[in-house]
Amino acid sequence: MNSPDFNQIIDRHHTSSVKWDFLDRYLNLNTTDLLPMWVSDFDFPCPKEVLQALSSRIEHGIFGYSERDTLYYQAAIDWFSRRHNLTLYRDWFTSIEGVLPGLALLIQMLSKPGDGVVVQAPYYGSFAKIIAMNDRVLLENPLIECSEGYTIDYCHLEQLLEQHRPPVLLLCNPHNPTGRCWNHDELSQLLVLCKKYGTTLLSDEIWADLTLPGEKFTSILHLGNEWHNNIIVATSSSKTFGLSSLRISNFLIPNAVLRQAFVDRLNAHGLDVFNSLSMTAATAAYQYGDVWLDKLQEHLAENRRWLEQALASSAPWCRMVKAEGTYLAWLDCRELGLDDNALQDTLIKKAKIAVSMGYSFGDKGKGFIRINLGCPRKYLEQAIIGLTQLTPH
């Protein structure tokens, strides 16, 4: 396999890219001359083996009703065994077109209108959307800022669980936007509290493969089968390999009763047909993507190192929060002395970059921005040039 060139510039305009072609619509901007560093969508082509598998499948020419075959399941099972020392079973797998739709259906299944759903703040904005639009109540468990990034406030969490008795806690691991990978002890404390108060833990582990060198991802499934009755894990190859628009994800549900209830809900919505190209891509990615991912992790780690050093030198008012995973940089801009509207206006007009504004991740995100490091180095260099135009008030 030829070594991938993650610094290659590939023009993504006119490909219906949300990140590049719909910037003005999604961020409500009146300009399109910005460097897009916002949505968590990287600017790299997927592995050549995936492209070859897709090409071969397309050449066949028939795209009738399709189902997951043995190779699909085995490729995922082998991947998680190889990469994460995690034993999965075929019976646990349920599949749906995307993690967010699955989470929304599970929230409907496990709770009723008016019930609370706990999330750690700052939180992924789409979590808030699916909670609110399903008439549930978002219960914030604010993370604690510290020199090593963020930690979970267990005292506050227990107060929430005791007071509201929420049926669901929605965890993001690794955490978006902060990049924390929750460790064994942290997850153990979460599971103990969830069991005590009868809360089902939904763990969105879509970023699991994108850890930094030397860091370890711990799934809630690593903690043992004594917890399996009230945990559900969301996985996908989409973030790892850049396959988001192909729309397929797996929800791992060890509890047979919960699993059948979810399958029934999928069937009730007619979600029992699978995209043949999505399954082909996911299977090939898990079968052949190891070397490609190793190189990607190196590139992302070097991008993070470079940006942190460049910020310290050229824009010291901007502090990068320590992370263990994802390709997202969570940047503290509070030293600029600007409110969020002024900060966004300045980033657009002076820095000429489009970022994910921290306030979109809830009140705990105010004064922060999230930047996508999944790009060629040239884009980071351009972003730094823009950020040097900003000075503290």
Protein backbone atom coordinates (compact mmCIF):
# COMPACT_ATOMS: atom_id res chain seq x y z
CA MET A 1 0.00 0.00 0.00
CA ASN A 2 1.29 3.45 -0.92
CA SER A 3 1.59 5.79 2.04
CA PRO A 4 -1.35 8.24 2.04
CA ASP A 5 -0.53 11.93 1.64
CA PHE A 6 -2.66 13.72 4.20
CA ASN A 7 -1.16 17.07 3.20
CA GLN A 8 -2.52 16.83 -0.33
CA ILE A 9 -4.97 19.64 -1.11
CA ILE A 10 -8.16 18.29 -2.66
CA ASP A 11 -10.77 20.81 -3.81
CA ARG A 12 -14.07 19.79 -2.24
CA HIS A 13 -16.16 22.57 -3.75
CA HIS A 14 -19.10 21.50 -5.92
CA THR A 15 -19.36 18.09 -4.28
CA SER A 16 -22.42 18.98 -2.16
CA SER A 17 -20.08 19.18 0.84
CA VAL A 18 -21.78 20.63 3.91
CA LYS A 19 -18.40 21.85 5.12
CA TRP A 20 -17.36 23.63 1.91
CA ASP A 21 -20.48 24.21 -0.23
CA PHE A 22 -23.11 24.99 2.42
CA LEU A 23 -21.08 27.04 4.88
CA ASP A 24 -23.33 30.10 4.52
CA ARG A 25 -26.54 28.13 5.07
CA TYR A 26 -25.49 26.11 8.11
CA LEU A 27 -23.66 28.90 9.93
CA ASN A 28 -26.04 31.67 8.82
CA LEU A 29 -23.20 33.63 7.27
CA ASN A 30 -23.43 36.08 4.40
CA THR A 31 -19.99 35.27 3.08
CA THR A 32 -18.32 32.27 1.50
CA ASP A 33 -14.70 33.50 1.45
CA LEU A 34 -13.81 31.78 4.71
CA LEU A 35 -11.59 28.81 5.49
CA PRO A 36 -14.04 26.17 6.80
CA MET A 37 -12.72 24.53 9.96
CA TRP A 38 -16.01 23.86 11.66
CA VAL A 39 -17.97 20.64 11.07
CA SER A 40 -16.28 17.38 12.15
CA ASP A 41 -15.59 16.19 8.63
CA PHE A 42 -11.99 15.73 7.54
CA ASP A 43 -10.50 16.68 4.17
CA PHE A 44 -8.86 13.36 3.28
CA PRO A 45 -9.91 10.66 0.81
CA CYS A 46 -10.81 7.34 2.37
CA PRO A 47 -8.44 4.33 2.05
CA LYS A 48 -7.82 3.09 -1.49
CA GLU A 49 -9.05 -0.37 -0.51
CA VAL A 50 -12.43 1.16 0.31
CA LEU A 51 -12.55 2.94 -3.05
CA GLN A 52 -11.63 -0.28 -4.82
CA ALA A 53 -14.32 -2.23 -2.98
CA LEU A 54 -16.92 0.42 -3.85
CA SER A 55 -15.82 0.48 -7.49
CA SER A 56 -16.12 -3.28 -7.76
CA ARG A 57 -19.58 -3.23 -6.17
CA ILE A 58 -20.75 -0.44 -8.50
CA GLU A 59 -19.49 -2.32 -11.54
CA HIS A 60 -21.83 -5.17 -10.63
CA GLY A 61 -24.64 -2.77 -11.44
CA ILE A 62 -27.51 -4.22 -9.39
CA PHE A 63 -28.53 -2.52 -6.16
CA GLY A 64 -31.57 -4.38 -4.93
CA TYR A 65 -32.50 -4.99 -1.30
CA SER A 66 -29.39 -5.85 0.70
CA GLU A 67 -28.66 -7.33 4.12
CA ARG A 68 -25.57 -7.48 6.34
CA ASP A 69 -23.60 -10.61 5.61
CA THR A 70 -21.07 -12.60 7.62
CA LEU A 71 -18.15 -10.54 6.29
CA TYR A 72 -19.77 -7.31 7.50
CA TYR A 73 -20.12 -8.56 11.06
CA GLN A 74 -16.77 -10.34 11.18
CA ALA A 75 -14.87 -7.32 9.86
CA ALA A 76 -16.22 -5.16 12.69
CA ILE A 77 -15.70 -7.85 15.34
CA ASP A 78 -12.11 -8.41 14.22
CA TRP A 79 -11.43 -4.67 14.08
CA PHE A 80 -12.49 -4.06 17.67
CA SER A 81 -10.56 -7.10 18.83
CA ARG A 82 -7.42 -6.01 16.97
CA ARG A 83 -7.53 -2.29 17.69
CA HIS A 84 -9.15 -2.18 21.12
CA ASN A 85 -8.80 -5.64 22.67
CA LEU A 86 -12.58 -5.75 22.87
CA THR A 87 -14.64 -8.90 22.41
CA LEU A 88 -17.91 -8.33 20.57
CA TYR A 89 -20.60 -10.80 19.59
CA ARG A 90 -22.65 -10.85 16.41
CA ASP A 91 -25.89 -11.07 18.37
CA TRP A 92 -25.21 -7.64 19.92
CA PHE A 93 -25.26 -5.83 16.58
CA THR A 94 -28.15 -3.68 15.45
CA SER A 95 -27.68 -1.31 12.53
CA ILE A 96 -29.19 1.99 11.44
CA GLU A 97 -28.36 4.83 9.05
CA GLY A 98 -26.33 6.97 11.43
CA VAL A 99 -25.60 7.32 15.13
CA LEU A 100 -27.86 10.32 15.76
CA PRO A 101 -31.02 8.66 14.37
CA GLY A 102 -30.27 5.63 16.52
CA LEU A 103 -29.76 7.73 19.63
CA ALA A 104 -33.01 9.59 18.94
CA LEU A 105 -34.93 6.32 18.62
CA LEU A 106 -33.36 4.98 21.81
CA ILE A 107 -34.33 8.13 23.69
CA GLN A 108 -37.89 7.60 22.48
CA MET A 109 -37.74 3.95 23.49
CA LEU A 110 -36.22 4.39 26.95
CA SER A 111 -38.05 7.50 28.13
CA LYS A 112 -41.30 9.39 27.80
CA PRO A 113 -42.02 13.06 27.02
CA GLY A 114 -40.98 15.28 29.91
CA ASP A 115 -38.31 12.88 31.15
CA GLY A 116 -34.75 14.09 31.62
CA VAL A 117 -31.71 13.00 29.62
CA VAL A 118 -28.32 13.72 31.21
CA VAL A 119 -25.40 15.00 29.13
CA GLN A 120 -21.98 16.27 30.17
CA ALA A 121 -21.44 19.91 29.27
CA PRO A 122 -20.02 21.27 27.04
CA TYR A 123 -22.06 18.94 24.87
CA TYR A 124 -22.43 18.17 21.19
CA GLY A 125 -25.18 20.45 19.92
CA SER A 126 -27.00 17.68 18.05
CA PHE A 127 -27.48 15.86 21.36
CA ALA A 128 -29.42 18.87 22.62
CA LYS A 129 -31.44 18.93 19.39
CA ILE A 130 -32.60 15.31 19.50
CA ILE A 131 -33.42 15.61 23.21
CA ALA A 132 -35.48 18.80 22.84
CA MET A 133 -37.22 17.78 19.61
CA ASN A 134 -38.35 14.54 21.24
CA ASP A 135 -39.92 16.54 24.09
CA ARG A 136 -37.38 15.40 26.66
CA VAL A 137 -35.51 17.67 29.08
CA LEU A 138 -31.76 18.15 28.79
CA LEU A 139 -30.13 17.82 32.20
CA GLU A 140 -26.63 19.32 32.20
CA ASN A 141 -23.86 17.72 34.21
CA PRO A 142 -21.15 20.38 33.70
CA LEU A 143 -17.62 19.06 33.39
CA ILE A 144 -14.97 20.54 35.67
CA GLU A 145 -12.16 22.46 33.98
CA CYS A 146 -8.66 21.60 35.16
CA SER A 147 -5.08 21.77 33.93
CA GLU A 148 -5.35 18.29 32.42
CA GLY A 149 -8.49 19.11 30.46
CA TYR A 150 -11.85 18.21 31.96
CA THR A 151 -13.14 15.83 34.61
CA ILE A 152 -16.65 14.62 35.48
CA ASP A 153 -18.41 16.19 38.44
CA TYR A 154 -19.76 13.07 40.13
CA CYS A 155 -21.25 14.89 43.12
CA HIS A 156 -23.34 17.06 40.83
CA LEU A 157 -24.22 14.04 38.69
CA GLU A 158 -25.54 12.10 41.66
CA GLN A 159 -27.65 15.07 42.71
CA LEU A 160 -29.15 15.16 39.20
CA LEU A 161 -29.85 11.44 39.19
CA GLU A 162 -31.34 11.47 42.66
CA GLN A 163 -33.54 14.51 42.06
CA HIS A 164 -34.78 13.81 38.53
CA ARG A 165 -34.42 10.02 38.18
CA PRO A 166 -33.67 10.36 34.45
CA PRO A 167 -34.03 7.12 32.49
CA VAL A 168 -31.11 7.97 30.16
CA LEU A 169 -27.55 9.31 30.40
CA LEU A 170 -26.02 10.12 27.02
CA LEU A 171 -22.23 9.85 27.17
CA CYS A 172 -19.76 10.91 24.49
CA ASN A 173 -16.51 8.93 24.62
CA PRO A 174 -14.10 10.19 23.39
CA HIS A 175 -15.76 13.46 24.25
CA ASN A 176 -16.79 16.00 21.65
CA PRO A 177 -15.75 18.84 21.87
CA THR A 178 -13.08 18.51 24.59
CA GLY A 179 -11.26 15.41 23.32
CA ARG A 180 -11.27 13.62 26.68
CA CYS A 181 -11.09 9.81 26.58
CA TRP A 182 -12.80 8.66 29.76
CA ASN A 183 -10.71 6.08 31.62
CA HIS A 184 -11.68 2.87 33.40
CA ASP A 185 -12.11 4.49 36.83
CA GLU A 186 -14.21 7.36 35.46
CA LEU A 187 -16.48 4.98 33.56
CA SER A 188 -16.78 2.72 36.60
CA GLN A 189 -18.04 5.60 38.71
CA LEU A 190 -20.57 6.50 36.01
CA LEU A 191 -21.86 2.94 35.80
CA VAL A 192 -22.20 2.62 39.56
CA LEU A 193 -24.32 5.77 39.71
CA CYS A 194 -26.42 4.76 36.71
CA LYS A 195 -27.14 1.37 38.23
CA LYS A 196 -27.99 2.91 41.59
CA TYR A 197 -30.61 5.21 40.06
CA GLY A 198 -31.91 2.96 37.29
CA THR A 199 -30.45 5.00 34.43
CA THR A 200 -29.53 3.42 31.09
CA LEU A 201 -26.15 4.59 29.80
CA LEU A 202 -25.98 5.30 26.06
CA SER A 203 -22.33 5.64 25.06
CA ASP A 204 -21.59 7.33 21.74
CA GLU A 205 -18.17 5.87 20.89
CA ILE A 206 -17.96 7.04 17.29
CA TRP A 207 -14.54 8.66 17.94
CA ALA A 208 -13.04 5.50 19.48
CA ASP A 209 -10.41 4.90 16.78
CA LEU A 210 -9.12 8.47 16.74
CA THR A 211 -6.95 8.55 19.85
CA LEU A 212 -3.60 10.30 20.06
CA PRO A 213 -0.37 8.25 20.18
CA GLY A 214 0.19 6.83 23.65
CA GLU A 215 -3.45 7.28 24.67
CA LYS A 216 -5.88 4.44 25.25
CA PHE A 217 -9.56 4.27 24.46
CA THR A 218 -11.72 2.51 27.04
CA SER A 219 -15.23 1.45 26.04
CA ILE A 220 -17.92 0.91 28.64
CA LEU A 221 -17.97 -2.62 27.20
CA HIS A 222 -14.45 -3.09 28.57
CA LEU A 223 -15.80 -2.94 32.11
CA GLY A 224 -17.37 -6.38 32.12
CA ASN A 225 -20.65 -8.16 31.63
CA GLU A 226 -21.94 -7.27 35.10
CA TRP A 227 -22.91 -3.91 33.59
CA HIS A 228 -24.42 -5.21 30.35
CA ASN A 229 -28.06 -4.97 31.37
CA ASN A 230 -28.18 -1.18 31.17
CA ILE A 231 -25.59 -0.10 28.60
CA ILE A 232 -25.81 0.51 24.86
CA VAL A 233 -22.84 1.48 22.67
CA ALA A 234 -23.01 3.39 19.39
CA THR A 235 -20.23 2.74 16.87
CA SER A 236 -19.49 3.57 13.26
CA SER A 237 -16.69 3.56 10.72
CA SER A 238 -17.77 6.99 9.51
CA LYS A 239 -15.58 9.28 11.62
CA THR A 240 -12.55 7.00 11.37
CA PHE A 241 -12.56 6.67 7.59
CA GLY A 242 -14.48 9.73 6.38
CA LEU A 243 -17.62 7.82 5.35
CA SER A 244 -20.24 10.03 7.03
CA SER A 245 -22.55 10.48 4.05
CA LEU A 246 -22.69 6.72 3.43
CA ARG A 247 -24.80 6.50 6.58
CA ILE A 248 -24.39 3.29 8.50
CA SER A 249 -23.76 2.69 12.18
CA ASN A 250 -23.91 -0.19 14.63
CA PHE A 251 -25.52 -0.13 18.05
CA LEU A 252 -24.11 -2.81 20.32
CA ILE A 253 -26.75 -3.98 22.80
CA PRO A 254 -25.78 -6.93 25.03
CA ASN A 255 -29.16 -6.99 26.81
CA ALA A 256 -31.40 -9.19 24.65
CA VAL A 257 -34.63 -7.55 25.85
CA LEU A 258 -33.38 -4.04 25.08
CA ARG A 259 -31.97 -5.25 21.78
CA GLN A 260 -35.26 -6.76 20.63
CA ALA A 261 -37.13 -3.63 21.70
CA PHE A 262 -34.77 -1.53 19.56
CA VAL A 263 -35.09 -3.89 16.58
CA ASP A 264 -38.88 -3.65 16.92
CA ARG A 265 -38.64 0.14 16.88
CA LEU A 266 -36.44 0.04 13.78
CA ASN A 267 -38.96 -2.21 12.06
CA ALA A 268 -41.82 0.07 13.12
CA HIS A 269 -40.10 2.89 11.22
CA GLY A 270 -39.30 0.76 8.18
CA LEU A 271 -35.58 0.89 8.95
CA ASP A 272 -34.91 -2.70 7.94
CA VAL A 273 -33.18 -2.16 4.58
CA PHE A 274 -29.45 -1.52 4.33
CA ASN A 275 -27.45 0.41 1.75
CA SER A 276 -25.25 -2.01 -0.15
CA LEU A 277 -22.53 0.61 -0.78
CA SER A 278 -22.45 1.60 2.89
CA MET A 279 -21.95 -2.00 3.96
CA THR A 280 -19.29 -2.55 1.30
CA ALA A 281 -17.36 0.53 2.43
CA ALA A 282 -17.58 -0.27 6.14
CA THR A 283 -16.53 -3.89 5.59
CA ALA A 284 -13.48 -2.96 3.50
CA ALA A 285 -12.48 -0.19 5.93
CA TYR A 286 -12.48 -2.57 8.88
CA GLN A 287 -10.73 -5.31 6.91
CA TYR A 288 -7.92 -3.25 5.38
CA GLY A 289 -7.78 0.12 7.12
CA ASP A 290 -5.17 -0.47 9.84
CA VAL A 291 -2.09 0.94 8.13
CA TRP A 292 -4.03 3.89 6.73
CA LEU A 293 -5.42 4.72 10.19
CA ASP A 294 -1.98 4.47 11.80
CA LYS A 295 -0.70 7.07 9.32
CA LEU A 296 -3.76 9.25 9.88
CA GLN A 297 -3.23 9.21 13.65
CA GLU A 298 0.37 10.31 13.14
CA HIS A 299 -0.74 13.17 10.91
CA LEU A 300 -3.44 14.31 13.34
CA ALA A 301 -1.04 14.18 16.28
CA GLU A 302 1.50 16.24 14.38
CA ASN A 303 -1.20 18.75 13.39
CA ARG A 304 -2.19 19.11 17.03
CA ARG A 305 1.42 19.53 18.15
CA TRP A 306 2.11 22.08 15.42
CA LEU A 307 -1.01 24.12 16.14
CA GLU A 308 -0.39 24.21 19.88
CA GLN A 309 3.16 25.44 19.30
CA ALA A 310 2.02 27.99 16.71
CA LEU A 311 -0.66 29.35 19.03
CA ALA A 312 1.81 29.73 21.89
CA SER A 313 4.11 31.69 19.60
CA SER A 314 1.69 33.75 17.49
CA ALA A 315 -1.61 33.90 19.39
CA PRO A 316 -0.84 33.24 23.07
CA TRP A 317 -4.28 34.49 24.09
CA CYS A 318 -5.66 31.26 22.59
CA ARG A 319 -5.09 28.16 24.74
CA MET A 320 -5.55 24.64 23.42
CA VAL A 321 -7.22 22.31 25.90
CA LYS A 322 -5.36 19.04 26.50
CA ALA A 323 -6.99 16.13 24.71
CA GLU A 324 -6.49 12.39 24.30
CA GLY A 325 -8.57 11.86 21.20
CA THR A 326 -10.62 13.13 18.22
CA TYR A 327 -9.32 15.47 15.52
CA LEU A 328 -10.97 18.46 17.17
CA ALA A 329 -9.11 21.24 18.98
CA TRP A 330 -11.04 22.91 21.82
CA LEU A 331 -9.60 26.40 22.11
CA ASP A 332 -10.07 28.79 25.04
CA CYS A 333 -10.41 32.34 23.66
CA ARG A 334 -11.61 34.06 26.84
CA GLU A 335 -8.44 36.13 27.15
CA LEU A 336 -9.56 38.12 24.10
CA GLY A 337 -12.19 39.75 26.31
CA LEU A 338 -14.97 39.42 23.70
CA ASP A 339 -18.47 38.11 24.10
CA ASP A 340 -19.43 35.26 21.80
CA ASN A 341 -21.12 37.38 19.14
CA ALA A 342 -18.15 39.73 18.96
CA LEU A 343 -15.76 36.77 18.91
CA GLN A 344 -17.57 35.16 15.99
CA ASP A 345 -17.74 38.47 14.12
CA THR A 346 -14.00 39.00 14.61
CA LEU A 347 -13.13 35.48 13.47
CA ILE A 348 -15.17 36.00 10.32
CA LYS A 349 -14.08 39.52 9.42
CA LYS A 350 -10.46 39.52 10.57
CA ALA A 351 -9.27 35.94 10.85
CA LYS A 352 -11.34 34.80 7.84
CA ILE A 353 -12.03 31.37 9.33
CA ALA A 354 -15.28 29.60 10.06
CA VAL A 355 -15.18 27.61 13.29
CA SER A 356 -17.68 25.88 15.54
CA MET A 357 -18.51 28.48 18.17
CA GLY A 358 -18.29 27.27 21.74
CA TYR A 359 -21.71 28.59 22.72
CA SER A 360 -23.28 26.02 20.36
CA PHE A 361 -22.08 23.42 22.90
CA GLY A 362 -24.06 25.03 25.73
CA ASP A 363 -23.19 27.63 28.34
CA LYS A 364 -20.02 25.78 29.33
CA GLY A 365 -18.71 26.43 25.83
CA LYS A 366 -18.97 30.20 25.95
CA GLY A 367 -15.66 31.87 25.15
CA PHE A 368 -14.35 28.75 23.39
CA ILE A 369 -14.15 27.69 19.75
CA ARG A 370 -13.74 24.26 18.18
CA ILE A 371 -11.38 23.86 15.23
CA ASN A 372 -11.10 20.84 12.95
CA LEU A 373 -7.56 19.45 12.73
CA GLY A 374 -8.51 16.86 10.12
CA CYS A 375 -6.96 18.77 7.25
CA PRO A 376 -3.72 19.37 5.35
CA ARG A 377 -1.14 21.45 7.24
CA LYS A 378 -1.60 24.33 4.79
CA TYR A 379 -5.07 25.00 6.21
CA LEU A 380 -3.72 25.24 9.76
CA GLU A 381 -1.04 27.64 8.57
CA GLN A 382 -3.73 29.78 6.97
CA ALA A 383 -5.77 29.68 10.19
CA ILE A 384 -2.80 30.82 12.27
CA ILE A 385 -2.22 33.76 9.94
CA GLY A 386 -5.83 34.75 10.54
CA LEU A 387 -5.70 34.31 14.31
CA THR A 388 -2.62 36.55 14.59
CA GLN A 389 -4.87 39.39 13.42
CA LEU A 390 -6.73 39.20 16.73
CA THR A 391 -5.46 40.88 19.91
CA PRO A 392 -6.88 40.92 23.46
CA HIS A 393 -9.05 43.86 24.48
